[in-house]
CSV table of N, CA and C and ligand atoms in Angstrom, one decimal:
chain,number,residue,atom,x,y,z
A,1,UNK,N,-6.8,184.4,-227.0
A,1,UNK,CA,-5.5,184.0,-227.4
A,1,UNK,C,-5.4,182.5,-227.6
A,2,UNK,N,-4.5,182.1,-229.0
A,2,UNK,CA,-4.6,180.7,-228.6
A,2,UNK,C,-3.6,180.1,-227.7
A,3,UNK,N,-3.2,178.8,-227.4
A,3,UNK,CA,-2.2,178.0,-226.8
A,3,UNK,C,-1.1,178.4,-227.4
A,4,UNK,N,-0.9,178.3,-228.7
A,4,UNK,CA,0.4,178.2,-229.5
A,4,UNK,C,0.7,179.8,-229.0
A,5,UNK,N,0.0,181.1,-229.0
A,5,UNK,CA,0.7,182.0,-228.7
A,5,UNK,C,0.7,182.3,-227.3
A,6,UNK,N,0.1,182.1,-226.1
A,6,UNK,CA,0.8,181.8,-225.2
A,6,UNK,C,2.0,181.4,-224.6
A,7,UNK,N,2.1,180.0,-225.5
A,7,UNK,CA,3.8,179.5,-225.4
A,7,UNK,C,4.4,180.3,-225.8
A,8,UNK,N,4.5,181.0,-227.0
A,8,UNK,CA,5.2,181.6,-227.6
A,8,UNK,C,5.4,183.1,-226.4
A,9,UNK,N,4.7,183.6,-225.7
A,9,UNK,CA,4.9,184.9,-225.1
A,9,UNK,C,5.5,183.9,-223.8
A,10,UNK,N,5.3,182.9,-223.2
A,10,UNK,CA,5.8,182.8,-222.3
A,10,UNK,C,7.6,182.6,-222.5
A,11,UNK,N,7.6,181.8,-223.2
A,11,UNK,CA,8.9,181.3,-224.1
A,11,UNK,C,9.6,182.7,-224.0
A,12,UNK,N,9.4,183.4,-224.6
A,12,UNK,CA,10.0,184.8,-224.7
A,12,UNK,C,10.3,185.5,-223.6
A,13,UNK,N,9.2,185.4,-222.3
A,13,UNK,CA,9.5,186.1,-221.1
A,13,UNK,C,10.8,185.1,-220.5
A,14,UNK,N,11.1,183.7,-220.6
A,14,UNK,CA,12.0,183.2,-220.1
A,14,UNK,C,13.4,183.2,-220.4
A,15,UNK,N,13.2,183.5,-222.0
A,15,UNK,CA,15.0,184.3,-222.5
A,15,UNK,C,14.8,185.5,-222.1
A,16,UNK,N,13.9,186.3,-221.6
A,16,UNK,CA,14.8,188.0,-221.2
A,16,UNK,C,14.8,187.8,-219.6
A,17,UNK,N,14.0,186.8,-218.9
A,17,UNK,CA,14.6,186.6,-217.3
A,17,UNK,C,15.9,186.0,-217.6
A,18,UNK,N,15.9,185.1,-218.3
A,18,UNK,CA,17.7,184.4,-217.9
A,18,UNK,C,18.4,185.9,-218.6
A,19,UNK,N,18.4,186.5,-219.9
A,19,UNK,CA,18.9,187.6,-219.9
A,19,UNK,C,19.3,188.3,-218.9
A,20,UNK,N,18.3,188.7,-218.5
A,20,UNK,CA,18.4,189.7,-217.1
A,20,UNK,C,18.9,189.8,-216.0
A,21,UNK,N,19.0,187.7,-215.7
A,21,UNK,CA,19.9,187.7,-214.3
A,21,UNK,C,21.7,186.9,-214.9
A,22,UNK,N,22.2,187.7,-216.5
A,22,UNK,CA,23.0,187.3,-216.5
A,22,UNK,C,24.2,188.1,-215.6
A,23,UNK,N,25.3,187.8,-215.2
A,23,UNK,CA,26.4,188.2,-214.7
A,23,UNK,C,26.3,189.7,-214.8
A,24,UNK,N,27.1,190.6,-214.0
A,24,UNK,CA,27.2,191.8,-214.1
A,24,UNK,C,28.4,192.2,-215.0
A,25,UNK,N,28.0,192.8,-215.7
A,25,UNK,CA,29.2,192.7,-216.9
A,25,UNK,C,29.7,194.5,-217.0
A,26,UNK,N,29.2,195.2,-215.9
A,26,UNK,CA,29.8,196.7,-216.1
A,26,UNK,C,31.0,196.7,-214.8
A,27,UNK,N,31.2,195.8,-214.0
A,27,UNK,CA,32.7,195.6,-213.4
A,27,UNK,C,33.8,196.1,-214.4
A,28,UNK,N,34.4,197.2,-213.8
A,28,UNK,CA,36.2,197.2,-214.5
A,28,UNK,C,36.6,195.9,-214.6
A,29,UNK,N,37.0,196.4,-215.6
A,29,UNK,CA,38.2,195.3,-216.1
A,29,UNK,C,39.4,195.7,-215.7
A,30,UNK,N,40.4,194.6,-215.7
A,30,UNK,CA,41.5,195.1,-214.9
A,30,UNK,C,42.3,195.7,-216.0
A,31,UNK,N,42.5,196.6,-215.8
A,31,UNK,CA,43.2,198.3,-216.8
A,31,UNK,C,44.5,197.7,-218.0
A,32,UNK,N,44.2,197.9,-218.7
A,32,UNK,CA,45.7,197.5,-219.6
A,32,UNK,C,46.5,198.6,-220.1
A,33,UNK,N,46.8,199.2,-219.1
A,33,UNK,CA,47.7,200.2,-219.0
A,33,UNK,C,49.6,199.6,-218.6
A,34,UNK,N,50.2,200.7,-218.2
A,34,UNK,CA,52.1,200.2,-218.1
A,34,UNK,C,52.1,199.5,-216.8
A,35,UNK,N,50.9,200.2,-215.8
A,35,UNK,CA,50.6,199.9,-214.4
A,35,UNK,C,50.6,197.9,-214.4
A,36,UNK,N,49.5,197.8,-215.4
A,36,UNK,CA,48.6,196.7,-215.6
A,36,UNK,C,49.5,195.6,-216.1
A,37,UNK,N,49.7,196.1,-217.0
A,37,UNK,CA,50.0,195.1,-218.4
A,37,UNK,C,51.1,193.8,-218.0
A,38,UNK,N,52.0,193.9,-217.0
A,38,UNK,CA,52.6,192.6,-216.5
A,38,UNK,C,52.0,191.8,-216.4
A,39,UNK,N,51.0,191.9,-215.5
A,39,UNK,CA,49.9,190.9,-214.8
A,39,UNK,C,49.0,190.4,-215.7
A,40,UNK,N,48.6,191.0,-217.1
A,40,UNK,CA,48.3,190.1,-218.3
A,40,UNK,C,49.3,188.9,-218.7
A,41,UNK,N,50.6,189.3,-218.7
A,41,UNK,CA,51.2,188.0,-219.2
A,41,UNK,C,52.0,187.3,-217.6
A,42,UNK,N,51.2,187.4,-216.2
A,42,UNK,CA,51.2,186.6,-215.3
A,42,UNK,C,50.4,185.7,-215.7
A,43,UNK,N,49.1,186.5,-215.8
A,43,UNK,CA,47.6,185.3,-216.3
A,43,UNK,C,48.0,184.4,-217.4
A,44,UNK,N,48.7,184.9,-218.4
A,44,UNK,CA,49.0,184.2,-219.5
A,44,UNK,C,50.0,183.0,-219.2
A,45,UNK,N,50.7,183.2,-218.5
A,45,UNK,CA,51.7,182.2,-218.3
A,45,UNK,C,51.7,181.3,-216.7
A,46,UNK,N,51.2,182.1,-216.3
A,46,UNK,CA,51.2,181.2,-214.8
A,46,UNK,C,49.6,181.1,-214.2
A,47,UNK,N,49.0,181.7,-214.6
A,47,UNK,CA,47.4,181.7,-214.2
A,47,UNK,C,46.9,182.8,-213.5
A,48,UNK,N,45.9,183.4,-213.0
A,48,UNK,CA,45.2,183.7,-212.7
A,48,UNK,C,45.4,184.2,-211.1
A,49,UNK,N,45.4,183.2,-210.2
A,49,UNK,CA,46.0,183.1,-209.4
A,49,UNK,C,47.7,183.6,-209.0
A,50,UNK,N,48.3,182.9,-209.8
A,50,UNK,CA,49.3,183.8,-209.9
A,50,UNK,C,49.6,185.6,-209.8
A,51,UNK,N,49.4,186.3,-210.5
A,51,UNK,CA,48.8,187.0,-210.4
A,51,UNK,C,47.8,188.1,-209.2
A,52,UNK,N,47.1,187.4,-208.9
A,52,UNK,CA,46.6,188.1,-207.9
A,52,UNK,C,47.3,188.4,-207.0
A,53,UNK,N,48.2,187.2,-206.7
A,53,UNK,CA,49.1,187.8,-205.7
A,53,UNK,C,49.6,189.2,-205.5
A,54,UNK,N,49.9,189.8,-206.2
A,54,UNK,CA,50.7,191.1,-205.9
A,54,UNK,C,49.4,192.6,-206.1
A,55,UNK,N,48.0,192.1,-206.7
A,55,UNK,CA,47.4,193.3,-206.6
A,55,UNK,C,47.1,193.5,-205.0
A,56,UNK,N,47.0,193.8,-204.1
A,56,UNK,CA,46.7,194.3,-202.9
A,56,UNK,C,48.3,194.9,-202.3
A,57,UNK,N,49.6,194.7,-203.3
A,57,UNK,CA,50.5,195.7,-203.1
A,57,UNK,C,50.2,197.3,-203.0
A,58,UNK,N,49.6,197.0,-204.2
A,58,UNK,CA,49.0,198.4,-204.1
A,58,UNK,C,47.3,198.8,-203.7
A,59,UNK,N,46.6,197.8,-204.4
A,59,UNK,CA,45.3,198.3,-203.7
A,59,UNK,C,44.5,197.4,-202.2
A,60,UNK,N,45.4,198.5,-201.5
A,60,UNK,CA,45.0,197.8,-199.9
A,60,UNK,C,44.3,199.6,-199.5
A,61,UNK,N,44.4,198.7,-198.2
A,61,UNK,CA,44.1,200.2,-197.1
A,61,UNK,C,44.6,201.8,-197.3
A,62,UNK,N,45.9,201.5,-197.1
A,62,UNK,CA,46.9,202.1,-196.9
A,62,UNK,C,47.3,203.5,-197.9
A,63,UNK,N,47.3,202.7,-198.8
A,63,UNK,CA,47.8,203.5,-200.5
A,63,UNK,C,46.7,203.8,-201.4
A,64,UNK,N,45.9,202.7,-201.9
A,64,UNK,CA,44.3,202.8,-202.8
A,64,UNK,C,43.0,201.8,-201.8
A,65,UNK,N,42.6,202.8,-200.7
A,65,UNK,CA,41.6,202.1,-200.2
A,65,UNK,C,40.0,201.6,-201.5
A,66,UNK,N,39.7,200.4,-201.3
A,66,UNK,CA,38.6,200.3,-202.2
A,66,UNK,C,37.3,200.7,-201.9
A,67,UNK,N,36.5,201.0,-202.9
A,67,UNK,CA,35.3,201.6,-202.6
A,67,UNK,C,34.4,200.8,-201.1
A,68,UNK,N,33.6,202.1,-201.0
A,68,UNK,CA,33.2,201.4,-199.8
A,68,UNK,C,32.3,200.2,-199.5
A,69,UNK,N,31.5,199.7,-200.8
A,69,UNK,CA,30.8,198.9,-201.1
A,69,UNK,C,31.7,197.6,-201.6
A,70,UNK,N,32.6,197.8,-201.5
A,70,UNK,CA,33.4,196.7,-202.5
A,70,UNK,C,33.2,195.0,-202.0
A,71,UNK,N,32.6,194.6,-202.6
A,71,UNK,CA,32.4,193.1,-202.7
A,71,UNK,C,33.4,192.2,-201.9
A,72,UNK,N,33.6,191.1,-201.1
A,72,UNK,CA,34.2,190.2,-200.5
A,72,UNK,C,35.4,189.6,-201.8
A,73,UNK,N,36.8,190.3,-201.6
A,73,UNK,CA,37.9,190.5,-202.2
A,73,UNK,C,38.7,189.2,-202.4
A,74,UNK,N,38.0,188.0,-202.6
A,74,UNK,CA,38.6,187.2,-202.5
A,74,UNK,C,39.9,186.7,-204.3
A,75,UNK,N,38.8,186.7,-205.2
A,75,UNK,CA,39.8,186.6,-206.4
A,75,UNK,C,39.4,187.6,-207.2
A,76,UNK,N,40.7,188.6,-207.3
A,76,UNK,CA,40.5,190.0,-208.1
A,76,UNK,C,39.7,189.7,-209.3
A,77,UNK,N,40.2,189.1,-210.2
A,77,UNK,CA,40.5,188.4,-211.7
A,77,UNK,C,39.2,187.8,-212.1
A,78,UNK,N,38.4,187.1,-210.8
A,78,UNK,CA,37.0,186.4,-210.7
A,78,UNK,C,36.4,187.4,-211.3
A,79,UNK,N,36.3,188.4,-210.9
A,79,UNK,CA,35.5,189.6,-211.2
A,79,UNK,C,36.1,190.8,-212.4
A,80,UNK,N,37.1,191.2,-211.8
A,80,UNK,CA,38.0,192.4,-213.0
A,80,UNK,C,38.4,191.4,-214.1
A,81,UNK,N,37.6,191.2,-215.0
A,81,UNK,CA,38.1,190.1,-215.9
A,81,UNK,C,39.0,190.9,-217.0
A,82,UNK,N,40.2,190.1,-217.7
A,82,UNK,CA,41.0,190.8,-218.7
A,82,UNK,C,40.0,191.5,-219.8
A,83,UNK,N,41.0,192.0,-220.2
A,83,UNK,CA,40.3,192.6,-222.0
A,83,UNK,C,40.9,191.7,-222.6
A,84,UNK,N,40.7,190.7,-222.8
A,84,UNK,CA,40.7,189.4,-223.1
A,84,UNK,C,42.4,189.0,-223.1
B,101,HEC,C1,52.0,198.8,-208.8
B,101,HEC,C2,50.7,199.1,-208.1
B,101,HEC,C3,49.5,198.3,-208.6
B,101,HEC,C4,49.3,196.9,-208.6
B,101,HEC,C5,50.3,195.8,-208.2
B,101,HEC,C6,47.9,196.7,-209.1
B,101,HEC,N1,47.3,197.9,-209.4
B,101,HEC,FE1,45.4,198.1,-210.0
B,101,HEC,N2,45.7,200.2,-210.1
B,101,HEC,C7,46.8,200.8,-209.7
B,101,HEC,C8,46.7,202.3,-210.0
B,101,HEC,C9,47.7,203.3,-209.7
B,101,HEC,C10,45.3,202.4,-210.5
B,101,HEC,C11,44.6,203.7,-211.0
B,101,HEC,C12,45.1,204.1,-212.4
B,101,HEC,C13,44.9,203.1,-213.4
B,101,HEC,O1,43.7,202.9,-213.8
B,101,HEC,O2,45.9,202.4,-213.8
B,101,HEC,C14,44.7,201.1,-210.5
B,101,HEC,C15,43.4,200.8,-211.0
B,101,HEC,C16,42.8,199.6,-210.9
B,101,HEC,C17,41.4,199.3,-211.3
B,101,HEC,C18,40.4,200.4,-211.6
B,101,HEC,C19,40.4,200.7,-213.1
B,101,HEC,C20,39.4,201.7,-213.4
B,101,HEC,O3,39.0,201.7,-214.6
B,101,HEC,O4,39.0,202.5,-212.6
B,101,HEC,C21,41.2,198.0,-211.1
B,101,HEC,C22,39.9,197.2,-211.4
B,101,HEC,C23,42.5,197.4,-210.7
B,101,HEC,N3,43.4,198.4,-210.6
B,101,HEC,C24,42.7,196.1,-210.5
B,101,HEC,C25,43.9,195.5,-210.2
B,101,HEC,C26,44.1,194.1,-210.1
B,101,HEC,C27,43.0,193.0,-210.2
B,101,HEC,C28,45.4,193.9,-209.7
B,101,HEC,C29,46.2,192.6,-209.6
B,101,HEC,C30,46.2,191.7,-210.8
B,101,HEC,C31,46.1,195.2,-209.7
B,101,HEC,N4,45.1,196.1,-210.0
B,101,HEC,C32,47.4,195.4,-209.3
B,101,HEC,C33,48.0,200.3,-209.2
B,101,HEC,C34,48.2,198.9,-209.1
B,102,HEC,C1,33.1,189.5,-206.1
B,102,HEC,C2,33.5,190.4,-207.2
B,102,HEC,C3,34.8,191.2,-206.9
B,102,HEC,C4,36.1,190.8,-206.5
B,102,HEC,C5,36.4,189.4,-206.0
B,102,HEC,C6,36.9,191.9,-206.5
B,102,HEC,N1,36.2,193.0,-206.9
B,102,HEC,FE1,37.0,194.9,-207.1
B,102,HEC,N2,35.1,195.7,-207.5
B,102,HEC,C7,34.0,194.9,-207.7
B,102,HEC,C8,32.8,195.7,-207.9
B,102,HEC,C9,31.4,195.3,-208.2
B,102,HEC,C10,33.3,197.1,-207.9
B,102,HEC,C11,32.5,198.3,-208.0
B,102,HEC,C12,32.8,199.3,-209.0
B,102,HEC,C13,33.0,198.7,-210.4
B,102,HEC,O1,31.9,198.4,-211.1
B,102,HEC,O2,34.1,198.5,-210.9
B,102,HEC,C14,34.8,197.0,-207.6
B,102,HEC,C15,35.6,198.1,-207.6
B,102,HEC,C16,37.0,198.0,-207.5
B,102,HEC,C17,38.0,199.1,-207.7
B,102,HEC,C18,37.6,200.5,-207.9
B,102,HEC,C19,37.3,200.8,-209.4
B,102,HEC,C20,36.9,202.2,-209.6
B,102,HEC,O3,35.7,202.4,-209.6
B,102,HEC,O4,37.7,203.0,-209.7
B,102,HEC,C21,39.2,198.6,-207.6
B,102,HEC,C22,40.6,199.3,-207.7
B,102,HEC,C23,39.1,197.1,-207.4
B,102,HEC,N3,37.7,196.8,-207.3
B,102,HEC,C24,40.2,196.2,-207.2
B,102,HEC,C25,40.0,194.9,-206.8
B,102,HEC,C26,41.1,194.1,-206.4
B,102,HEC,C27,42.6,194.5,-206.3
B,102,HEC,C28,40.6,192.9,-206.0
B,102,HEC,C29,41.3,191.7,-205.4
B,102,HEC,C30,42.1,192.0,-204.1
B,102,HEC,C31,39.2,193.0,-206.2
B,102,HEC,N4,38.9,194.2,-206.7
B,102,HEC,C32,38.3,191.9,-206.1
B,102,HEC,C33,33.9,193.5,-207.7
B,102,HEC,C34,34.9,192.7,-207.2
């Protein structure tokens, strides 16, 4: 093989590792349903933050326990990203 195609195959193995360790992108999104849809235009107008506040009204313990694996719950939104 020469140099020039070595670079070239290594070059290529380093776009499909950063590919591969991009972000997990099969997380729900947070639903844009009648349930949902307020908390779209919280984000929109007050932020993100905003917002979060009131999801654990309903998805807590109590009412919609979260899966059992569920990740360290700190910012819903961080993760359940909008449908834009
Ligand atoms: C008024 C109660 C209520 C509040 C507040 C609420 N949810 Fe939900 N959520 C539900 C219900 C009911 C479902 C299941 C039915 C559905 O998908 O709408 C659900 C489902 C979900 C799902 C799973 C969707 C899926 O595809 O399985 C996600 C993710 C979610 N909510 C995130 C959030 C986030 C983030 C917030 C805060 C911004 C929030 N919810 C606030 C009631 C609520
Ligand atoms: C660090 C990332 C992260 C954060 C922060 C986070 N989640 Fe999740 N959540 C996940 C992952 C990963 C799953 C596993 C299932 C999936 O792919 O949706 C999940 C699952 C869920 C589900 C069940 C969806 C289903 O499969 O029906 C609900 C509801 C949910 N999260 C709501 C919330 C709420 C509400 C908050 C904030 C209080 C929150 N999540 C914060 C990553 C996160």
């Amino acid at each position: 093989m020469k140099k020039r195609d070595i670079l070239v195959l290594i070059g290529g193995l380093v776009i499909l590792t950063i590919l591969w360790m991009a972000p997990d992108e099969t997380t729900k999104h947070l639903p844009k349903d009648t349930i949902h849809q307020k908390f779209y235009s919280i984000v929109h107008k007050d932020g993100k933050k905003a917002a979060e506040k009131f999801c654990q009204d309903c998805h807590n313990k109590e009412q919609m326990p979260f899966p059992e694996n569920h990740p360290p719950k700190f910012r819903c939104i961080f993760c359940h990203k909008l449908d834009n």
